[in-house]
PDB file of C-alpha atoms and ligand atoms in Angstrom:
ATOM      1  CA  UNK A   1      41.394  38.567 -31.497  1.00  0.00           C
ATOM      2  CA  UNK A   2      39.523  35.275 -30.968  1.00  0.00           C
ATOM      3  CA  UNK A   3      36.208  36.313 -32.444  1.00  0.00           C
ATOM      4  CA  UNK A   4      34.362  33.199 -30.563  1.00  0.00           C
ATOM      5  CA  UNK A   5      35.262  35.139 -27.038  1.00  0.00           C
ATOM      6  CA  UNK A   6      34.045  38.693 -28.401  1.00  0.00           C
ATOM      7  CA  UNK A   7      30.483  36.981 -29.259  1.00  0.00           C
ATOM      8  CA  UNK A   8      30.540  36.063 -25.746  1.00  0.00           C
ATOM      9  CA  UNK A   9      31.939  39.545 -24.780  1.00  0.00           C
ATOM     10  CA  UNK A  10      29.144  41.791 -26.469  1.00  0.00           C
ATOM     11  CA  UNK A  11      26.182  39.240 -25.091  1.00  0.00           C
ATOM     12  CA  UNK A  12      27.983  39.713 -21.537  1.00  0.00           C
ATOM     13  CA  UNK A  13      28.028  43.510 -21.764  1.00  0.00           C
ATOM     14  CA  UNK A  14      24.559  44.006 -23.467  1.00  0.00           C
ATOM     15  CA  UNK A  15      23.196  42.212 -20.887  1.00  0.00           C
ATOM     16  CA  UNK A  16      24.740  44.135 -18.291  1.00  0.00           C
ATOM     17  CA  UNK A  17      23.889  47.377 -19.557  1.00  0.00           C
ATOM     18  CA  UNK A  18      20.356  46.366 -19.601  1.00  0.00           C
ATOM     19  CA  UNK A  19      20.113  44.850 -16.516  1.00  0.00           C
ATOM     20  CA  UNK A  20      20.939  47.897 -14.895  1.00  0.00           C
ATOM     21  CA  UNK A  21      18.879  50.217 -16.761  1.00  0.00           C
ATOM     22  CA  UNK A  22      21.291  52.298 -19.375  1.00  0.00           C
ATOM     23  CA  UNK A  23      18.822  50.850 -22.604  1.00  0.00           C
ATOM     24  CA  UNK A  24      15.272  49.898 -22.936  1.00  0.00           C
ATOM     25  CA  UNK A  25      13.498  47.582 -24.928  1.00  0.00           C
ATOM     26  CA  UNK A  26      15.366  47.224 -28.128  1.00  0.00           C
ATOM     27  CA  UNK A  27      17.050  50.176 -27.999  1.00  0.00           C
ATOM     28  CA  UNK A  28      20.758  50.641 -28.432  1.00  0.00           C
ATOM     29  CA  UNK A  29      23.737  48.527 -30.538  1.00  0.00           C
ATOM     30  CA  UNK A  30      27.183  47.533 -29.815  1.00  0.00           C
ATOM     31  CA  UNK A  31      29.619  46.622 -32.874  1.00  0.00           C
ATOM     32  CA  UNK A  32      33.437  45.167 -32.066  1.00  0.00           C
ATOM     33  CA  UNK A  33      35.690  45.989 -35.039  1.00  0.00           C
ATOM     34  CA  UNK A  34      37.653  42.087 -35.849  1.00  0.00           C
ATOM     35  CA  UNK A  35      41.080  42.093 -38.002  1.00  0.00           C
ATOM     36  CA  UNK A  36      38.769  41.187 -40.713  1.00  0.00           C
ATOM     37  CA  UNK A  37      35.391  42.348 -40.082  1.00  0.00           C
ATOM     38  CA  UNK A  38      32.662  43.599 -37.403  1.00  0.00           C
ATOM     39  CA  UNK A  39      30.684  41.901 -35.522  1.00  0.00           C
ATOM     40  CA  UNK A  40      27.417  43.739 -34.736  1.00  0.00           C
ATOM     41  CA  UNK A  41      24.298  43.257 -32.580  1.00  0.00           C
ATOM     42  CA  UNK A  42      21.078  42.388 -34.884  1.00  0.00           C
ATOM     43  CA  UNK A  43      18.378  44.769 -35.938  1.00  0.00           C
ATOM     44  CA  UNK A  44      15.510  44.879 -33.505  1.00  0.00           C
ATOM     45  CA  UNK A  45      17.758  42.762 -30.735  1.00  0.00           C
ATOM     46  CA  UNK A  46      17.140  43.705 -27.223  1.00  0.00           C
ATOM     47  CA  UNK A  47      20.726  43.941 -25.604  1.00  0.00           C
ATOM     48  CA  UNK A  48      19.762  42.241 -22.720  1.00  0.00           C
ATOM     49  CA  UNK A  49      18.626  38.542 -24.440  1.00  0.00           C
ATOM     50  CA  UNK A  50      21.491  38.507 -27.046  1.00  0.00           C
ATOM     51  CA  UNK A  51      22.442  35.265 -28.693  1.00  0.00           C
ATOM     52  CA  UNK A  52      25.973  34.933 -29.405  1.00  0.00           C
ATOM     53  CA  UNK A  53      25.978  32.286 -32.368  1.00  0.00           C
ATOM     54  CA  UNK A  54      23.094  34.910 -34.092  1.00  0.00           C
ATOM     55  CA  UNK A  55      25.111  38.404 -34.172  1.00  0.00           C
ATOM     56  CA  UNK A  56      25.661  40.136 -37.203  1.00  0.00           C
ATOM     57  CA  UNK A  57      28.859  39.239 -38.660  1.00  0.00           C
ATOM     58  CA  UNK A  58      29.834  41.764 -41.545  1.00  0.00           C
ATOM     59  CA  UNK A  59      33.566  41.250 -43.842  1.00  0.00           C
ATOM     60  CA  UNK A  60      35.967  43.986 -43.549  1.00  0.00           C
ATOM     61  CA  UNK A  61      33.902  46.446 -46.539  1.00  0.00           C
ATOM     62  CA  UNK A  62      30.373  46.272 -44.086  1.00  0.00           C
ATOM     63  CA  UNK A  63      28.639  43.236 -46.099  1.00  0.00           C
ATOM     64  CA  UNK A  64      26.704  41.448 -44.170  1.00  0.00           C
ATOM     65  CA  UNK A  65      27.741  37.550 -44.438  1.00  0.00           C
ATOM     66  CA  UNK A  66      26.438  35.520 -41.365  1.00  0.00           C
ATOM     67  CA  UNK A  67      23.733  35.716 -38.395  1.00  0.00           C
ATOM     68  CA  UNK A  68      20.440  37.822 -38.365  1.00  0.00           C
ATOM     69  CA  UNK A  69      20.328  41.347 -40.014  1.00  0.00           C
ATOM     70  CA  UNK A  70      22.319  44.095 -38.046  1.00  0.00           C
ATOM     71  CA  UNK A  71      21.100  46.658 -36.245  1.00  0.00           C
ATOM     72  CA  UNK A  72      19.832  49.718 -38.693  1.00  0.00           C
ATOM     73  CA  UNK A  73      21.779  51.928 -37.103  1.00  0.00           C
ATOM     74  CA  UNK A  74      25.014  50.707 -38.264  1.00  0.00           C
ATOM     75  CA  UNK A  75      26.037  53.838 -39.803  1.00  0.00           C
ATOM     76  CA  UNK A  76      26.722  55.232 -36.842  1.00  0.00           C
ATOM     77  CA  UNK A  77      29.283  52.706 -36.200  1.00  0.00           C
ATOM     78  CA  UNK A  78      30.682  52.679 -39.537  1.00  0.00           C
ATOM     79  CA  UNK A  79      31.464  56.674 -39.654  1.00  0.00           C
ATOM     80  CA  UNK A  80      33.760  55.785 -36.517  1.00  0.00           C
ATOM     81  CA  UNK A  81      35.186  53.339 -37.736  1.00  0.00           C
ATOM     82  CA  UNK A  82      35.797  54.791 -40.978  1.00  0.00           C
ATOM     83  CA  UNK A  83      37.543  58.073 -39.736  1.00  0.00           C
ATOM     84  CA  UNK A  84      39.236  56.673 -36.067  1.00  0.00           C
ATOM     85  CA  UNK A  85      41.462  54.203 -36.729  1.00  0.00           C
ATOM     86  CA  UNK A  86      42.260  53.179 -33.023  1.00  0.00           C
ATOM     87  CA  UNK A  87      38.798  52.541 -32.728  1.00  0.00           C
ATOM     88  CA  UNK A  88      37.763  49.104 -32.028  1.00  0.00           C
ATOM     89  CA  UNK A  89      34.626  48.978 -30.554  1.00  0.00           C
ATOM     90  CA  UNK A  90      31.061  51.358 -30.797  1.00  0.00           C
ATOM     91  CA  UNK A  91      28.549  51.556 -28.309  1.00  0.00           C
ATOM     92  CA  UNK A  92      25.155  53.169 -28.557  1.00  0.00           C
ATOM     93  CA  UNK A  93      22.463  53.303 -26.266  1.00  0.00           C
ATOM     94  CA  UNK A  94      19.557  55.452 -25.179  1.00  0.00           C
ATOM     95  CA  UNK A  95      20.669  56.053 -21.734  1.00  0.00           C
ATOM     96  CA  UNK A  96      18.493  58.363 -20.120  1.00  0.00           C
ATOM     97  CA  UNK A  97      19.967  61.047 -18.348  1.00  0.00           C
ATOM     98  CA  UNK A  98      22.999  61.340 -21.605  1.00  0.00           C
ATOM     99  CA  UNK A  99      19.321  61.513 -23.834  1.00  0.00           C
ATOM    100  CA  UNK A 100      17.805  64.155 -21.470  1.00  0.00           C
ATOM    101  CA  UNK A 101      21.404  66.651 -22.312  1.00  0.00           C
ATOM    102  CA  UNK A 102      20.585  65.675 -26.191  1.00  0.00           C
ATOM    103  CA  UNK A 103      17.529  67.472 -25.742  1.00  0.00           C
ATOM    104  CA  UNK A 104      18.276  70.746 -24.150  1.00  0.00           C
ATOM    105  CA  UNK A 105      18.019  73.382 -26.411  1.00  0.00           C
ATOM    106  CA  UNK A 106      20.727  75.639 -24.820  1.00  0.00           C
ATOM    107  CA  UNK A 107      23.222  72.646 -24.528  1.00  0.00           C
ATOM    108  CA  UNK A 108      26.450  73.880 -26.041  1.00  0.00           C
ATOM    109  CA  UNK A 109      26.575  71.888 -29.391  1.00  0.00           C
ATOM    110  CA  UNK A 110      30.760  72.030 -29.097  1.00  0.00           C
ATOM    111  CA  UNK A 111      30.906  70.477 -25.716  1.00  0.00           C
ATOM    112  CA  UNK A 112      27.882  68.770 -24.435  1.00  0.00           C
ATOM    113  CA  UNK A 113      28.972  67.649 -20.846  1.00  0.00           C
ATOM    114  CA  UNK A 114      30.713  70.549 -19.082  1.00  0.00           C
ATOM    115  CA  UNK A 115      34.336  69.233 -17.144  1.00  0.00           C
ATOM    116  CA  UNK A 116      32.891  68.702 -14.079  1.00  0.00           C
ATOM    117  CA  UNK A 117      34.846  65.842 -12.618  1.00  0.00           C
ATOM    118  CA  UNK A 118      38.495  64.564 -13.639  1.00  0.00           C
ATOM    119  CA  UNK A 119      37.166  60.971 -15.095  1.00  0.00           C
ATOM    120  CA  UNK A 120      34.946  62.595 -17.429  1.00  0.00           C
ATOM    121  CA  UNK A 121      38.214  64.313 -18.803  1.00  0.00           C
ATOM    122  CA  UNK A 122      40.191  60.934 -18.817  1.00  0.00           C
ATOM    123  CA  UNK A 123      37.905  58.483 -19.766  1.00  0.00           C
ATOM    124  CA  UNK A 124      35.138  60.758 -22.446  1.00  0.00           C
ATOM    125  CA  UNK A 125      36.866  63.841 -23.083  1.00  0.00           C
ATOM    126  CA  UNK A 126      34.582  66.169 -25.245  1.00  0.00           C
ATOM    127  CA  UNK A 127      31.609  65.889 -26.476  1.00  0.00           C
ATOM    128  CA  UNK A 128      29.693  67.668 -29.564  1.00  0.00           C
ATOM    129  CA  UNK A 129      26.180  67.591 -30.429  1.00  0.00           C
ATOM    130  CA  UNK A 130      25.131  66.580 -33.712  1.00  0.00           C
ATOM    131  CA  UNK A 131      22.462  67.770 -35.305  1.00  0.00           C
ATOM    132  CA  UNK A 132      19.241  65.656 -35.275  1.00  0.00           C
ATOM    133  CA  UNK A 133      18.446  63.192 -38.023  1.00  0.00           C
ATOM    134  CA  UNK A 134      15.878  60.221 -38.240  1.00  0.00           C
ATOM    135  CA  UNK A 135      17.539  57.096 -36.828  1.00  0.00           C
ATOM    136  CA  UNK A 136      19.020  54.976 -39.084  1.00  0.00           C
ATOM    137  CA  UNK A 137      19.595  57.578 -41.809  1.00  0.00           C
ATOM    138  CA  UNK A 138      22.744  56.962 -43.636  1.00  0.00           C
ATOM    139  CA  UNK A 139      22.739  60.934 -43.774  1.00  0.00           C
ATOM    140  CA  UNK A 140      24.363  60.923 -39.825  1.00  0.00           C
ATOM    141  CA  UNK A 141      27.426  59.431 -41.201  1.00  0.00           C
ATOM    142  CA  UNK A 142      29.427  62.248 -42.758  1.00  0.00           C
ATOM    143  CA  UNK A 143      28.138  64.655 -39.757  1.00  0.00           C
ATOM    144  CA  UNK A 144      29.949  62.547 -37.599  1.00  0.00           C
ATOM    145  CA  UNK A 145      32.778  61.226 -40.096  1.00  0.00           C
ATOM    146  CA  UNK A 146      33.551  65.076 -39.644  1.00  0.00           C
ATOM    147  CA  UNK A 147      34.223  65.273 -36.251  1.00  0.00           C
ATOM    148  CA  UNK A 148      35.367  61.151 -35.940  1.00  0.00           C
ATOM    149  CA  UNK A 149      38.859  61.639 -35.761  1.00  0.00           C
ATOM    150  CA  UNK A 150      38.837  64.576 -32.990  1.00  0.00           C
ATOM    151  CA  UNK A 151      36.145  63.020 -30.317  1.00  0.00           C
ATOM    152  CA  UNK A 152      35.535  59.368 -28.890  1.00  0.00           C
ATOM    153  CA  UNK A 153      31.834  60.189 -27.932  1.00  0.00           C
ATOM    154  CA  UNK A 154      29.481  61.679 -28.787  1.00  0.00           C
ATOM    155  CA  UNK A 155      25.308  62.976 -27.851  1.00  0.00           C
ATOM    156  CA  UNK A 156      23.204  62.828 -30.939  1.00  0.00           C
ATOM    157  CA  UNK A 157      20.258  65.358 -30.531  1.00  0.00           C
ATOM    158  CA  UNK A 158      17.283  63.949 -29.331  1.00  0.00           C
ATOM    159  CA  UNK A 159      18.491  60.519 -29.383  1.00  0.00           C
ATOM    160  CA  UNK A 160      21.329  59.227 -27.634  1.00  0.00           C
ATOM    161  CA  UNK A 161      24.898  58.613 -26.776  1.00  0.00           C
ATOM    162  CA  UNK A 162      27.900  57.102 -28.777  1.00  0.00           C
ATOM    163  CA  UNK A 163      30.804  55.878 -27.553  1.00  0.00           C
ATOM    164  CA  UNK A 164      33.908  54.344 -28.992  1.00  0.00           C
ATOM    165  CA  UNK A 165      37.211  52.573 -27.209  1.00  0.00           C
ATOM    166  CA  UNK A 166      40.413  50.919 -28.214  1.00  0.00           C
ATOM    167  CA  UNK A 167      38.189  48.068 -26.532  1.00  0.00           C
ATOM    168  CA  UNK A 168      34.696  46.713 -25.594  1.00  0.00           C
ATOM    169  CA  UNK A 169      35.300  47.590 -22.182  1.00  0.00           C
ATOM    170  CA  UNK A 170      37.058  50.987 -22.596  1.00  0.00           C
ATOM    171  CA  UNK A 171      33.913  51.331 -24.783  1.00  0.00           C
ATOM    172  CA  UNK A 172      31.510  50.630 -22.266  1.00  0.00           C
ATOM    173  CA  UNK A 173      33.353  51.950 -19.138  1.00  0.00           C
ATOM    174  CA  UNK A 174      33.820  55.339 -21.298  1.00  0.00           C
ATOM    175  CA  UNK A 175      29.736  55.309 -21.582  1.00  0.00           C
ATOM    176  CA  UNK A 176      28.921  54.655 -18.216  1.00  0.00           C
ATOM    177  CA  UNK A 177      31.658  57.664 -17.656  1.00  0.00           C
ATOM    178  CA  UNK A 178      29.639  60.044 -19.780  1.00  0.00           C
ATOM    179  CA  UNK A 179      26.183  58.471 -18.777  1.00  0.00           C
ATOM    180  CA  UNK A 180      27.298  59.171 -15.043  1.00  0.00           C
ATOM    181  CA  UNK A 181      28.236  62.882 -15.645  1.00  0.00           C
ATOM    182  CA  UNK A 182      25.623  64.016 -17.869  1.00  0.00           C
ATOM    183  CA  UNK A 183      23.225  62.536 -14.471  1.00  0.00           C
ATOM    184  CA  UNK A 184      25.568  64.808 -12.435  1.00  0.00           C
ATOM    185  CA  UNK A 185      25.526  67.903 -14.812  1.00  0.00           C
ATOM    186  CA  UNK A 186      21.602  67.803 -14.497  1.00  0.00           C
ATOM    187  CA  UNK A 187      21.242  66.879 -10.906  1.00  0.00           C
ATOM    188  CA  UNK A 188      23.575  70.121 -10.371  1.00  0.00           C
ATOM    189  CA  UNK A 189      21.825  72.323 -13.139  1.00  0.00           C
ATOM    190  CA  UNK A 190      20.499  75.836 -12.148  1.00  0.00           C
ATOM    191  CA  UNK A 191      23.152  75.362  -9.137  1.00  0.00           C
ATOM    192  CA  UNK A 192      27.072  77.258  -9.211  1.00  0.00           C
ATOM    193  CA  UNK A 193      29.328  74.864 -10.384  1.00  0.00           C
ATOM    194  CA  UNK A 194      32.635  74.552 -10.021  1.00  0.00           C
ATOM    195  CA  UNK A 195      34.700  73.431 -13.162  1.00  0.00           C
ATOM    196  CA  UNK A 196      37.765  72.165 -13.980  1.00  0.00           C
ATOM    197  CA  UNK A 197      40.618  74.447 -14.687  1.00  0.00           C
ATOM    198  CA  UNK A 198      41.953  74.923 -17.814  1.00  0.00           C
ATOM    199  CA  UNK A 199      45.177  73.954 -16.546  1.00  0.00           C
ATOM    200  CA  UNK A 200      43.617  70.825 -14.340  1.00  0.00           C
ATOM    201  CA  UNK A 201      42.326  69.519 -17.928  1.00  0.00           C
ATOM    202  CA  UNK A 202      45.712  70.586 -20.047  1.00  0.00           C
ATOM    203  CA  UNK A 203      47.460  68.746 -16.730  1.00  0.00           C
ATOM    204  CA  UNK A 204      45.043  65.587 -17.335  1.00  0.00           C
ATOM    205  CA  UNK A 205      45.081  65.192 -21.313  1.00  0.00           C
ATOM    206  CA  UNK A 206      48.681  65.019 -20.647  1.00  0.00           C
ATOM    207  CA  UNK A 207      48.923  62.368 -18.054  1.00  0.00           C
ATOM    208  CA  UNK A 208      46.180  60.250 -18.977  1.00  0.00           C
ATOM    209  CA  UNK A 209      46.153  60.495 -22.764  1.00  0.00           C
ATOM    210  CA  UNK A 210      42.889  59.670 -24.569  1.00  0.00           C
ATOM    211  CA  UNK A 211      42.936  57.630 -27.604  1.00  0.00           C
TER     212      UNK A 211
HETATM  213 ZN1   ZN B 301      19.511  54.986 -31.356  1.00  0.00          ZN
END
């Protein structure tokens, strides 16, 4: 992986996902997992303004060796990448309508977005709720290390969304999947929904197998 092109990947992406509104101010972090390292946005960055030559580059054990400071929520990333092998890039933001589902208190902590459309299936599969701590806590890292292996995504309470891919852009298009339907589950709450059939899921995990 030429490391050179995924600087310029993670500026191009960061800026598009703030340009159109999925994370505000400094909010949210993207990390891309190298053959012998990360490469992680800095501490206090905005994703919109990112600098390519000035990301957080880290060695293969999470040491920090060049550009400004990475983000403080890098154990997030790490407890992904720790537990899901195929995982090569983490993306975090504080999209608003995947934040609003975080804080409903009769979301169902197994499953956060219900299977209401086939992509959601495909692209995000399910997603658990974990259990709120204060951001940037190293403490988040085995409650998600638990469940790592099992989901690609998922809703931290009262925060945010995390995402991971086999790629950046699986990474991001798997967010924009999940930030998407949780807009649809609450534009549609209080209303009868129709869900996907056990056997409609079964039939999709099959076909379109998520790694
Ligand atoms: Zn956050």
């Amino acid at each position: 992986m030429n490391e050179q092109r995924t600087r310029e990947d993670i500026v191009k992406w960061g800026r598009s996902l703030f340009e159109r509104g999925l994370t505000a101010g400094s909010s949210g972090n993207i990390s891309v997992r190298l053959d012998d390292g990360f490469l992680m946005t800095p501490t206090n960055s905005c994703l919109g303004f990112l600098d390519a030559e000035r990301m957080s580059r880290l060695d293969a054990t999470g040491k920090h060796i060049s550009g400004d400071a990475p983000t403080k929520e890098q154990p997030l990333h790490f407890a992904f990448y720790n537990k899901r092998p195929q995982a090569r890039a983490v993306v975090h933001l504080h999209s608003t309508y995947a934040t609003a589902l975080s804080c409903l208190a009769d979301v169902d902590p197994s499953d956060a977005i219900p299977p209401i459309t086939p992509y959601v299936v495909m692209r995000v599969g399910r997603v658990p709720v974990i259990d709120y701590i204060r951001p940037g806590s190293a403490d988040i890292r085995p409650l998600i290390e638990n469940i790592a292996a099992e989901h690609a995504a998922v809703l931290l309470q009262n925060h945010g969304p995390i995402v991971t891919g086999t790629s950046l852009e699986a990474a991001v298009f798997a967010m924009e999947e999940l930030e998407e339907t949780a807009k649809l589950v609450l534009l549609t709450r209080g209303m009868p929904v129709t869900l996907l059939s056990t056997g409609a899921i079964a039939d999709l995990n099959q076909t379109f197998k998520l790694k």
